[in-house]
PDB file of C-alpha atoms in Angstrom:
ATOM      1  CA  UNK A   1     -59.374  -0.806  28.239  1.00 34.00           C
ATOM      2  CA  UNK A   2     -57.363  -0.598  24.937  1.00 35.00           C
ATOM      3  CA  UNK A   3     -59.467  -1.780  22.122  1.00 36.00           C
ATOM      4  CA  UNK A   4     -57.787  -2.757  19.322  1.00 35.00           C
ATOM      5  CA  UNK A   5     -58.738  -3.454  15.116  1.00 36.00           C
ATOM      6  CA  UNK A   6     -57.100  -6.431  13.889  1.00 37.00           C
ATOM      7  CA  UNK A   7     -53.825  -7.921  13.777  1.00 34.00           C
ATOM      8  CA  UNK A   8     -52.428  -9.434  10.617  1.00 33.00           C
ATOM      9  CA  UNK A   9     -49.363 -12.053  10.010  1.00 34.00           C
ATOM     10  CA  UNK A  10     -47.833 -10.975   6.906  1.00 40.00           C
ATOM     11  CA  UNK A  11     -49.027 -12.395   3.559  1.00 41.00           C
ATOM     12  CA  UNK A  12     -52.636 -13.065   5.486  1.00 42.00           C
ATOM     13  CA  UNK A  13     -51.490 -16.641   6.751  1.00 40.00           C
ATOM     14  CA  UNK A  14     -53.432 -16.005   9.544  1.00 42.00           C
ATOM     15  CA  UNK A  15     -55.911 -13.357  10.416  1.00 43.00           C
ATOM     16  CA  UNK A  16     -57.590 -12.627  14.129  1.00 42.00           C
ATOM     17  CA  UNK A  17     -60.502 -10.293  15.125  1.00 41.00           C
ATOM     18  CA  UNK A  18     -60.851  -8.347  17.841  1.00 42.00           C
ATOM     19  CA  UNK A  19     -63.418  -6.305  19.362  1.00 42.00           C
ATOM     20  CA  UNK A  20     -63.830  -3.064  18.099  1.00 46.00           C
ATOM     21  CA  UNK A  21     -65.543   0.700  18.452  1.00 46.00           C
ATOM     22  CA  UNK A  22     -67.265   2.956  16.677  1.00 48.00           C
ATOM     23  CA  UNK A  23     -63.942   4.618  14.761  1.00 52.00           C
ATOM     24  CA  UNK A  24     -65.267   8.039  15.142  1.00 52.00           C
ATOM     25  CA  UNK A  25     -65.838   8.055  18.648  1.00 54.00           C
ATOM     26  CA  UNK A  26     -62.536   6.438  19.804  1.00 50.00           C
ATOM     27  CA  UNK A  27     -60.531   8.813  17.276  1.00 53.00           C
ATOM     28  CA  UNK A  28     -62.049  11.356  18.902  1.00 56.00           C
ATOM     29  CA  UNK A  29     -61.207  10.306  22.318  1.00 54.00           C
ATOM     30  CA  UNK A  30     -57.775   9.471  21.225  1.00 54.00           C
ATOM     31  CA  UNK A  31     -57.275  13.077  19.865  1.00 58.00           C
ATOM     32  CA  UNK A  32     -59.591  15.067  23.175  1.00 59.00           C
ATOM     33  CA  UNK A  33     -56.567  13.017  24.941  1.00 57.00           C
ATOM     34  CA  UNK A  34     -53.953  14.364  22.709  1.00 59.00           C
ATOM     35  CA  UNK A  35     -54.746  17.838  23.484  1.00 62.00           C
ATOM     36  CA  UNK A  36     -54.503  17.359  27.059  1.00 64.00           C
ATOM     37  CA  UNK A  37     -51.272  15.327  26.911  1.00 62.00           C
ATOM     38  CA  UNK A  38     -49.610  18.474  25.140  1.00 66.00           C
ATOM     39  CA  UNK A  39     -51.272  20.939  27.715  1.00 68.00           C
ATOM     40  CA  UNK A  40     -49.465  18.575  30.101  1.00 68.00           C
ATOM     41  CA  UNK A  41     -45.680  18.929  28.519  1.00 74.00           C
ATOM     42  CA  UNK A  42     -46.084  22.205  27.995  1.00 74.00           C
ATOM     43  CA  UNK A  43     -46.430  22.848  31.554  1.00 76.00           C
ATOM     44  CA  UNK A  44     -43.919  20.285  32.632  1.00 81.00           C
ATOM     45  CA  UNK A  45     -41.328  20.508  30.654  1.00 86.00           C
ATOM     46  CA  UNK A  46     -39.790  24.858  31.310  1.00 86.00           C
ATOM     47  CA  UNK A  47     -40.163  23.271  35.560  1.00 90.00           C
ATOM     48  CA  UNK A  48     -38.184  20.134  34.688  1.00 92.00           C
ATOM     49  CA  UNK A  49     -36.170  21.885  33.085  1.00 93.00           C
ATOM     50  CA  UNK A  50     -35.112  24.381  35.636  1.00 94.00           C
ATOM     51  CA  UNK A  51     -35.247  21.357  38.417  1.00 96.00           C
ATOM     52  CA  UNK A  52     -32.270  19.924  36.199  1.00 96.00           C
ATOM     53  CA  UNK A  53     -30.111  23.064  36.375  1.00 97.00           C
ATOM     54  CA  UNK A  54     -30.848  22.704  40.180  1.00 97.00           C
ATOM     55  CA  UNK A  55     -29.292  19.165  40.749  1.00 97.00           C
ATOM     56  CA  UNK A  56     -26.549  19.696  38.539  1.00 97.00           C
ATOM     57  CA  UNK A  57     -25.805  22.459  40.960  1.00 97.00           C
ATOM     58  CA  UNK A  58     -26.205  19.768  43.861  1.00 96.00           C
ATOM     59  CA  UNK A  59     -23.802  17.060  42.334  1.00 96.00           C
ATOM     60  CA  UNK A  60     -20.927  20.227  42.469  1.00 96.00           C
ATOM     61  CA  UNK A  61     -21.940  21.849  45.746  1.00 96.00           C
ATOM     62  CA  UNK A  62     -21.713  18.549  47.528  1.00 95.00           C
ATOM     63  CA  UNK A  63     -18.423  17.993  48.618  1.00 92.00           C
ATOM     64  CA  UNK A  64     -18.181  15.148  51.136  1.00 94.00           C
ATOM     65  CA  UNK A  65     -17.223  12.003  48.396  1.00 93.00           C
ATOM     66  CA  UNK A  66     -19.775   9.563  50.873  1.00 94.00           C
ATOM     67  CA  UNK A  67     -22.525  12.326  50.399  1.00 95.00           C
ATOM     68  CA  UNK A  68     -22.080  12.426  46.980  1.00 96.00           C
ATOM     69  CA  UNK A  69     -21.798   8.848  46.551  1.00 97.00           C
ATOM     70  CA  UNK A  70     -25.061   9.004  48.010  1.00 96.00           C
ATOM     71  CA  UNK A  71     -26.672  11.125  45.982  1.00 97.00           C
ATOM     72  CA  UNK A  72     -25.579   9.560  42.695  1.00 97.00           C
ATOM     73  CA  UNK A  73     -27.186   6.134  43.993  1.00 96.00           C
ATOM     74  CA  UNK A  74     -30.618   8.243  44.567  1.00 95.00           C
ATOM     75  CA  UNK A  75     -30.394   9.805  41.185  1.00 96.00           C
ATOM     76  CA  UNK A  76     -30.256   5.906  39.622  1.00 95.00           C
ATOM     77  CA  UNK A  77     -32.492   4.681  41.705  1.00 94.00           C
ATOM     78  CA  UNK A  78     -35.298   7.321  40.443  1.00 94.00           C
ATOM     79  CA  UNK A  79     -34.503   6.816  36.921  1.00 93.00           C
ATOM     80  CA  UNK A  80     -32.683   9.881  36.045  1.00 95.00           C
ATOM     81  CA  UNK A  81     -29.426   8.988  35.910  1.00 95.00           C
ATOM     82  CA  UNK A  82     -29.469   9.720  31.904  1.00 94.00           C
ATOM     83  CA  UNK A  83     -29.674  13.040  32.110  1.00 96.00           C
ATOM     84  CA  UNK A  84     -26.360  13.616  34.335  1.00 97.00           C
ATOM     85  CA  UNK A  85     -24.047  10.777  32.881  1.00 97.00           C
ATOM     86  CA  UNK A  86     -20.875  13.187  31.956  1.00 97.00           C
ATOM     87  CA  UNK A  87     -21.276  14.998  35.501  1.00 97.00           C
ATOM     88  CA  UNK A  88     -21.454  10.952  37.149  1.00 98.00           C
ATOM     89  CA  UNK A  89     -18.617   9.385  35.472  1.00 98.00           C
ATOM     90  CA  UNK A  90     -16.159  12.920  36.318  1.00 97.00           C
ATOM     91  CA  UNK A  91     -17.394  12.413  39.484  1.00 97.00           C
ATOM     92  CA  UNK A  92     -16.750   9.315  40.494  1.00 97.00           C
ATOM     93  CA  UNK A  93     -13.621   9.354  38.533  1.00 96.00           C
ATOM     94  CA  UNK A  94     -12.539  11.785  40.830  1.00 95.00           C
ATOM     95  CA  UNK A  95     -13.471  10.313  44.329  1.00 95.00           C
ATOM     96  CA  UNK A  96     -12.206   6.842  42.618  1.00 94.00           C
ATOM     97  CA  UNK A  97      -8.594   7.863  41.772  1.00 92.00           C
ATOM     98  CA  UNK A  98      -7.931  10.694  44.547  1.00 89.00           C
ATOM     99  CA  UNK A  99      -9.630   8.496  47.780  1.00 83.00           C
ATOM    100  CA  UNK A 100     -11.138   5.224  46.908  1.00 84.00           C
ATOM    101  CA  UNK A 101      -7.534   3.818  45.542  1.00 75.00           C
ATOM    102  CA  UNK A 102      -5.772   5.399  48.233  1.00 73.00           C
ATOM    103  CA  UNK A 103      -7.842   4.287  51.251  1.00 69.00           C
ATOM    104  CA  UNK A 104      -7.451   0.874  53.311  1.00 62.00           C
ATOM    105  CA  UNK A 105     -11.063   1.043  54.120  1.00 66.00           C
ATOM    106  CA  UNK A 106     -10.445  -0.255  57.349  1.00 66.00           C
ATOM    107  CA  UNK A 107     -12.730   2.857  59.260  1.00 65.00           C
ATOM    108  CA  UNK A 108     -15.484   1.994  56.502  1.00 84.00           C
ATOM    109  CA  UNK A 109     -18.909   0.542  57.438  1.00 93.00           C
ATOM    110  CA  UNK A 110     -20.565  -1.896  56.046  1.00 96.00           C
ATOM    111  CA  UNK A 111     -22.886   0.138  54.412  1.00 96.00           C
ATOM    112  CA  UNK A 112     -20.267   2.482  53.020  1.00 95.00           C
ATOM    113  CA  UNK A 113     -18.174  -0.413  52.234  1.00 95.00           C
ATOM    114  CA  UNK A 114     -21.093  -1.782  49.969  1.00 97.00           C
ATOM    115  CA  UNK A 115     -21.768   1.020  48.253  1.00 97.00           C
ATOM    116  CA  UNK A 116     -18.773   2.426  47.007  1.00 96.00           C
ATOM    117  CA  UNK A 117     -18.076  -1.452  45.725  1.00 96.00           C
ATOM    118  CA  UNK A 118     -21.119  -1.275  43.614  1.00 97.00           C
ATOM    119  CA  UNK A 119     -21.150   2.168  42.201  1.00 98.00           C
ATOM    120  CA  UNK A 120     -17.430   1.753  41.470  1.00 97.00           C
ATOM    121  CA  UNK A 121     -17.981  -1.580  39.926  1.00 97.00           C
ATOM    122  CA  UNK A 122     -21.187  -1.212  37.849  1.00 95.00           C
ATOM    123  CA  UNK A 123     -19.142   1.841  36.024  1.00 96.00           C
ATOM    124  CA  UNK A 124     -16.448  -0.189  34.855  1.00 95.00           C
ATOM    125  CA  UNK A 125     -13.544   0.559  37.409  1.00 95.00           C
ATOM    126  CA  UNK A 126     -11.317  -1.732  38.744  1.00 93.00           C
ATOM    127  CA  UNK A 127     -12.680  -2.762  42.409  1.00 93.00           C
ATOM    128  CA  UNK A 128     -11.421  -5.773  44.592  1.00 94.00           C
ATOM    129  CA  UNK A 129     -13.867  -8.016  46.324  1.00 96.00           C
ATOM    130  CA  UNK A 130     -11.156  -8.231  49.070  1.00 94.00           C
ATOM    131  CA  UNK A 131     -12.512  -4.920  50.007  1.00 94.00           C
ATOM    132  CA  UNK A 132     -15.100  -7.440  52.242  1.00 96.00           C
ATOM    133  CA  UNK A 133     -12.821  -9.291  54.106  1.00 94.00           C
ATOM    134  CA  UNK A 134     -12.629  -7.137  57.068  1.00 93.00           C
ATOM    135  CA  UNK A 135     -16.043  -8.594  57.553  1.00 95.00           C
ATOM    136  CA  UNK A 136     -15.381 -12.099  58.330  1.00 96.00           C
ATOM    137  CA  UNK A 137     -14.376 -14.238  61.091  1.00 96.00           C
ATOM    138  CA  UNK A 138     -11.514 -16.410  61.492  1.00 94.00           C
ATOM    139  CA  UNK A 139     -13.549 -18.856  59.939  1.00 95.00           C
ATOM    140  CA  UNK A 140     -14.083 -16.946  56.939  1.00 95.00           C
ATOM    141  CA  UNK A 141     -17.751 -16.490  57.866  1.00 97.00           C
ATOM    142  CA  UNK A 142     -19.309 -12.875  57.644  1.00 98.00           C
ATOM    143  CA  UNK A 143     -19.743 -11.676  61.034  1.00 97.00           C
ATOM    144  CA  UNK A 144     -23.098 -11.865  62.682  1.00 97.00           C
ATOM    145  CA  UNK A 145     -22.848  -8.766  64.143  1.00 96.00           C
ATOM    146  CA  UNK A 146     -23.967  -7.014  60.869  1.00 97.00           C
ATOM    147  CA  UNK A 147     -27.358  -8.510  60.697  1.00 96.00           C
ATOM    148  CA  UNK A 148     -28.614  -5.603  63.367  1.00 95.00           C
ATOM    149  CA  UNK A 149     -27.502  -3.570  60.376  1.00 97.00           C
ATOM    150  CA  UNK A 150     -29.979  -3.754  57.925  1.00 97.00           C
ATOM    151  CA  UNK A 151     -29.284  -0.917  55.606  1.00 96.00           C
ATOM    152  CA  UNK A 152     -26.035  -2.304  55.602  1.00 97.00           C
ATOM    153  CA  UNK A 153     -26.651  -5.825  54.825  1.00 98.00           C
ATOM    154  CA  UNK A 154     -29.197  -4.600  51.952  1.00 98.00           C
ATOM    155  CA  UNK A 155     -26.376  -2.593  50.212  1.00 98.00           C
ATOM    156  CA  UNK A 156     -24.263  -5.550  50.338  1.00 98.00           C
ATOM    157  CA  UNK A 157     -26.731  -7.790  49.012  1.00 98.00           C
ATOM    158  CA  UNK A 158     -26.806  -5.354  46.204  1.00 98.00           C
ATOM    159  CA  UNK A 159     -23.042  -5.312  45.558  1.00 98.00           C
ATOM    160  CA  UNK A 160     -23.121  -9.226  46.279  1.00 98.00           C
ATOM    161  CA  UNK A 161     -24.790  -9.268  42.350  1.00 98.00           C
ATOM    162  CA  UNK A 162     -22.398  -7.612  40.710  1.00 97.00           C
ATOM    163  CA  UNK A 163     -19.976 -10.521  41.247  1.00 96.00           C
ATOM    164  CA  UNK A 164     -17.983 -12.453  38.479  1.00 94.00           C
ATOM    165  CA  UNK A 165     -16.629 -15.528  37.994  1.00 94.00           C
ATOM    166  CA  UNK A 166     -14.197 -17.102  40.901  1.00 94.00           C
ATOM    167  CA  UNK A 167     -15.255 -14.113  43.572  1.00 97.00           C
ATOM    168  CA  UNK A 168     -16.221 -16.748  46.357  1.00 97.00           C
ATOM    169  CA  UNK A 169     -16.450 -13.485  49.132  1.00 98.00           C
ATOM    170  CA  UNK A 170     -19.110 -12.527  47.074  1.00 98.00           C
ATOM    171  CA  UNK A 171     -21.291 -15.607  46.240  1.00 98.00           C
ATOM    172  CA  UNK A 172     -20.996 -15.767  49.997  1.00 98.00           C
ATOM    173  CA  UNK A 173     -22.512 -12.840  50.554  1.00 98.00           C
ATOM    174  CA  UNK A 174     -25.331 -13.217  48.572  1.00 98.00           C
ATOM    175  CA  UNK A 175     -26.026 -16.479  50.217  1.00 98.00           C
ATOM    176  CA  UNK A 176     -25.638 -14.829  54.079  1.00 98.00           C
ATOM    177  CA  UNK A 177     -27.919 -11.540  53.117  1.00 98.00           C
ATOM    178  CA  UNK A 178     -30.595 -13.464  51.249  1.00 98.00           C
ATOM    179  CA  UNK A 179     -31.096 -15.517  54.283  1.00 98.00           C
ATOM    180  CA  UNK A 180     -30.675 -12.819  56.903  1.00 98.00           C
ATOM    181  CA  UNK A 181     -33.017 -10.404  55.233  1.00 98.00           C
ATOM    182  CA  UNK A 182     -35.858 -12.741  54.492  1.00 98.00           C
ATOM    183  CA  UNK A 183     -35.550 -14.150  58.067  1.00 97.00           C
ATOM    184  CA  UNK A 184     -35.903 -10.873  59.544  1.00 96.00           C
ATOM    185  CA  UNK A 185     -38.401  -9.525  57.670  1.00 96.00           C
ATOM    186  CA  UNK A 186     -41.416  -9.716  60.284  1.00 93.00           C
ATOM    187  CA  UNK A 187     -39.742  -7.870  62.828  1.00 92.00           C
ATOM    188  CA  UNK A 188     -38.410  -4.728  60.600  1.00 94.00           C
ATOM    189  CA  UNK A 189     -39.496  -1.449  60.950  1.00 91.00           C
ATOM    190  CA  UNK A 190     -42.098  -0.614  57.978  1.00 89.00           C
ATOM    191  CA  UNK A 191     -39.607   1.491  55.713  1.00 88.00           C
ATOM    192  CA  UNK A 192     -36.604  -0.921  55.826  1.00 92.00           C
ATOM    193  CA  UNK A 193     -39.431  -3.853  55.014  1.00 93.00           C
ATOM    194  CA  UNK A 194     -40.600  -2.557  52.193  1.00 91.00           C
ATOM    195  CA  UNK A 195     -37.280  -1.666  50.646  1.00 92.00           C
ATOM    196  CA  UNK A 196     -35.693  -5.069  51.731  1.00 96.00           C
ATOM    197  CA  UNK A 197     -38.906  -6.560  50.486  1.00 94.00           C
ATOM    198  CA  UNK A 198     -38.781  -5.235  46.837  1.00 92.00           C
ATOM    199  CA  UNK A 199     -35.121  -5.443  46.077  1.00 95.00           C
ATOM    200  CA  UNK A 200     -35.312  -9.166  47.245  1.00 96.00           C
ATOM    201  CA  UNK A 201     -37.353  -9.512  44.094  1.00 93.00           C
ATOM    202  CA  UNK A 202     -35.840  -7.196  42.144  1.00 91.00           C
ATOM    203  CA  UNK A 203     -32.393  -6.528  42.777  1.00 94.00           C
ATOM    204  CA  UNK A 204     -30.634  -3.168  41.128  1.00 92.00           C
ATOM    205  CA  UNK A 205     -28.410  -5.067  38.826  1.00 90.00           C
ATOM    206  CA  UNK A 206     -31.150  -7.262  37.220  1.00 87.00           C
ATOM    207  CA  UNK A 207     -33.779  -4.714  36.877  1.00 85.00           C
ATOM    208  CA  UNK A 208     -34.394  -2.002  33.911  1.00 81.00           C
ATOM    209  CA  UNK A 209     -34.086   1.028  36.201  1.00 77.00           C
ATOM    210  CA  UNK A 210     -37.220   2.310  34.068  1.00 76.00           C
ATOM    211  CA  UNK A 211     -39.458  -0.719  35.566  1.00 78.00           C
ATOM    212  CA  UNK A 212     -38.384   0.579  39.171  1.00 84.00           C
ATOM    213  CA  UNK A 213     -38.052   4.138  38.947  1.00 86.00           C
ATOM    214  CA  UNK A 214     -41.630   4.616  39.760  1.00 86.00           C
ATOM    215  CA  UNK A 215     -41.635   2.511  43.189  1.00 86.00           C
ATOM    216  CA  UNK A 216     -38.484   3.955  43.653  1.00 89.00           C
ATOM    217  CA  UNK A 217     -40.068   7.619  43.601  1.00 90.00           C
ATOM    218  CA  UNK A 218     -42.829   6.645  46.129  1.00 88.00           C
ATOM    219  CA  UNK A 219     -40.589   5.269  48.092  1.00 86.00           C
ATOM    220  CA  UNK A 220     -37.839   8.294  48.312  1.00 85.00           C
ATOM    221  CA  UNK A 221     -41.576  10.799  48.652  1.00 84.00           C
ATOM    222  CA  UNK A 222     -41.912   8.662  52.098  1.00 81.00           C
ATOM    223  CA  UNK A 223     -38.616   8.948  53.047  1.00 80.00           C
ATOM    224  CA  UNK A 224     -37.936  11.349  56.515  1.00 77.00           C
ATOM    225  CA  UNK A 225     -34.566  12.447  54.850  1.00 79.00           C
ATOM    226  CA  UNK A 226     -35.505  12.465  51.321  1.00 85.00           C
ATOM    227  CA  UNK A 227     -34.167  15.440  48.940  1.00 90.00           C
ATOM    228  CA  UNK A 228     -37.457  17.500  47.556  1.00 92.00           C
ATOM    229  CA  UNK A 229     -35.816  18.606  44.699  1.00 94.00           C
ATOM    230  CA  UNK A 230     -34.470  15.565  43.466  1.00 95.00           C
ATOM    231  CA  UNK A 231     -37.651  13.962  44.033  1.00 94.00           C
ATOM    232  CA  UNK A 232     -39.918  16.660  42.301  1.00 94.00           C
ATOM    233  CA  UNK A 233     -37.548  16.297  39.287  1.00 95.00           C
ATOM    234  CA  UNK A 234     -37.821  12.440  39.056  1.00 94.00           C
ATOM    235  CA  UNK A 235     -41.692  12.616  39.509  1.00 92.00           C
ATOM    236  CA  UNK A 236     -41.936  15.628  36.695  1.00 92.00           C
ATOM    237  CA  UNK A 237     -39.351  13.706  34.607  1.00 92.00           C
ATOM    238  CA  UNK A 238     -41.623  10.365  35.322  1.00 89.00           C
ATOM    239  CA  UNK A 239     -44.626  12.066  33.846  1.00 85.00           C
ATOM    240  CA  UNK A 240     -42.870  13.404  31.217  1.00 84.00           C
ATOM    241  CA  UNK A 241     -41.694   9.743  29.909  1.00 81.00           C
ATOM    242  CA  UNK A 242     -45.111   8.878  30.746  1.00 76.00           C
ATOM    243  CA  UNK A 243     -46.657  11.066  28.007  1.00 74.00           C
ATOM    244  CA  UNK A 244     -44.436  10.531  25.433  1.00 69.00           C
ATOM    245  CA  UNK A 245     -45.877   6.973  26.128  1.00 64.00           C
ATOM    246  CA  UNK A 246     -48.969   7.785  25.752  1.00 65.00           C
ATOM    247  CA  UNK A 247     -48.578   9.927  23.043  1.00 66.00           C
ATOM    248  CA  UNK A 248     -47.117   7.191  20.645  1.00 65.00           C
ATOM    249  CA  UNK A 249     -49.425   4.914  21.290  1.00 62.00           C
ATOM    250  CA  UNK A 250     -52.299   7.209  20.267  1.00 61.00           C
ATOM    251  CA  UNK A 251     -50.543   7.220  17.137  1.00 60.00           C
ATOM    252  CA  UNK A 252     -50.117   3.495  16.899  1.00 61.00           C
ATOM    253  CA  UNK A 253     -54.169   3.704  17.693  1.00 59.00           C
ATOM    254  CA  UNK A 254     -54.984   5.612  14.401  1.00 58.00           C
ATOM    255  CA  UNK A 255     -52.137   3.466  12.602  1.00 57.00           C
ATOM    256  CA  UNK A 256     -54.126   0.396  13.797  1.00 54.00           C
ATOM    257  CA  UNK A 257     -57.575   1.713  12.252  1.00 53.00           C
ATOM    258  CA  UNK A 258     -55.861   2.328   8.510  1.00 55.00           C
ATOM    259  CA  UNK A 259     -56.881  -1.533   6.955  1.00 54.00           C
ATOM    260  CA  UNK A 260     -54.457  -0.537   3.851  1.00 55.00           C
ATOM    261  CA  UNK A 261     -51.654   0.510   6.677  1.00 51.00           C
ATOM    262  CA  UNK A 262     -51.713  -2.494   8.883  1.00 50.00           C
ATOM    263  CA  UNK A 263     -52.440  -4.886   5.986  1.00 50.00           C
ATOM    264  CA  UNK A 264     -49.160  -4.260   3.868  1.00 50.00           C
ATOM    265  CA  UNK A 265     -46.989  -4.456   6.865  1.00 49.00           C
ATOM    266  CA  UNK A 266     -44.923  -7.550   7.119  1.00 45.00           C
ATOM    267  CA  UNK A 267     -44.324  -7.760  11.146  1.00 45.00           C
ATOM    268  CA  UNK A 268     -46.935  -9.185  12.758  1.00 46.00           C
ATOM    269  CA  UNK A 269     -49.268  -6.149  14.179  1.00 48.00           C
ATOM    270  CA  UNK A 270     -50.100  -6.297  18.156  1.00 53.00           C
ATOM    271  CA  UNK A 271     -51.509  -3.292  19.320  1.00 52.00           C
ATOM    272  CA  UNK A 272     -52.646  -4.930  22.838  1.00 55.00           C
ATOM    273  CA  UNK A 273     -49.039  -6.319  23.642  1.00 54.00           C
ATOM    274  CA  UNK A 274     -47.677  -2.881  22.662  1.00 53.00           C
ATOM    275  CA  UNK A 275     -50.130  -1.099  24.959  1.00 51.00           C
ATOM    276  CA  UNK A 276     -49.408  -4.048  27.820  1.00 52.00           C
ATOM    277  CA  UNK A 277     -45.726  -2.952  27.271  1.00 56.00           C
ATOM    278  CA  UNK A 278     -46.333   1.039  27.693  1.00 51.00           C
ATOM    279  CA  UNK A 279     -48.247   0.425  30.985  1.00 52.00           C
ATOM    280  CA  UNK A 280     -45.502  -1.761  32.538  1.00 50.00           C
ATOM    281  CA  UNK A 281     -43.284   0.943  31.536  1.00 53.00           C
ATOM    282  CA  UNK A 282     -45.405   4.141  32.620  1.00 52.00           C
TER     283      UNK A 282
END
């Protein structure tokens, strides 16, 4: 457990203890973990950074534009989408203007369908929800043939989100894979039940991808046709992030113990939220 000093409002309106330690002995443990924690980059950091040579090679050797699509939805989804944005955006650029524009989707799947919508969409190009019709009855239902799809119904729940204003095809969507999922949830396999399970809560287009990149990563480790390298890099790039964490809130730590430090700073001082706030994120 974090133990913090004290926390002060500015001008001492209002002052609150808190438990302490000994200062020696948790300065000491704070800088026994700071050794470690640089032993830890150090070791890290050359691998990751050789791993990221490796996957930028991966995003040019792939050449099927569904593959690759593919691929840049598993590099979000872990959280390390950051480190490749210039190679994304010429990417999908590309497979945008020279097929996506061009094609009458009418061979696409569902799934396919889905996610070419939502990548294409979340980076600012011009998509049509009309893309969706093809689904729908006479009635302007959505066919229930695509519930036995459930890969395919999860990916359009996920481009269902990214609607705006007047898309009715879309708030319909949302509306048919909620239900469908949750209904259908006892009698998944255990893979698609987890997945379905956690983006129910936390769809991809509400969520910091930060918060989910490390379910994501177990996830994608359990996966039959997961990509090693892509998920060594994540995990490496995880623990990296993870650190650096750590590492500032050690210094926070020995800010916190400085009376003359905290007291002259005008924000109100919360070590414990702070710490609350690196866990969710590490």
């Amino acid at each position: 457990m974090l133990v913090v000093g004290e926390w002060l409002w500015c001008g001492g309106v209002e002052e609150k203890k808190m438990k302490m330690v000994e200062r020696k002995e948790w300065l000491d443990f704070v800088e026994e973990g700071e050794r470690k924690m640089m032993d830890r980059v150090a070791q890290i950091s050359e691998r990751l950074q050789h791993l990221k040579r490796d996957v930028k090679h991966l995003l040019d050797v792939v050449q099927e534009p569904l593959e690759k699509l593919k691929l840049i939805d598993s590099i979000q989804r872990l959280g390390v989408s950051y480190h490749f944005e210039n190679e994304i955006e010429t990417i999908l650029r590309d497979i945008y203007e020279n097929h996506y524009s061009k094609d009458n989707h009418e061979d696409d799947t569902l799934f396919n369908i889905s996610l070419k919508f939502r990548l294409f969409r979340q980076q600012g190009y011009t998509v049509s929800c009309g893309v969706f019709e093809k689904l729908r009855n006479e009635k302007g239902e959505f066919n229930m043939s695509l519930i036995d799809d459930i890969l395919g119904m999860l990916n359009l729940y996920e481009a269902s989100h990214l609607a705006i204003h007047g898309e009715e095809i879309l708030d319909q969507a949302l509306d048919f894979t909620t239900f469908h999922l949750q209904s259908r949830l006892s009698d998944m396999r255990s893979d698609h039940k987890e997945k379905v399970t956690h983006a129910l809560k936390w769809p991809l287009h509400k969520t910091m991808p930060r918060l989910t990149a490390r379910y994501n990563i177990a996830l994608h480790s359990n996966d039959g046709s997961r990509n090693e390298l892509l998920l060594e890099f994540a995990a490496l790039d995880f623990n990296i992030l993870q650190v650096q964490h750590q590492e500032e809130l050690s210094h926070l730590t020995n800010f916190s113990f400085n009376p003359r430090l905290v007291s002259s700073t005008c924000v109100p001082y919360d070590l414990g939220l702070y710490a609350f706030t690196v866990n969710m994120l590490a």
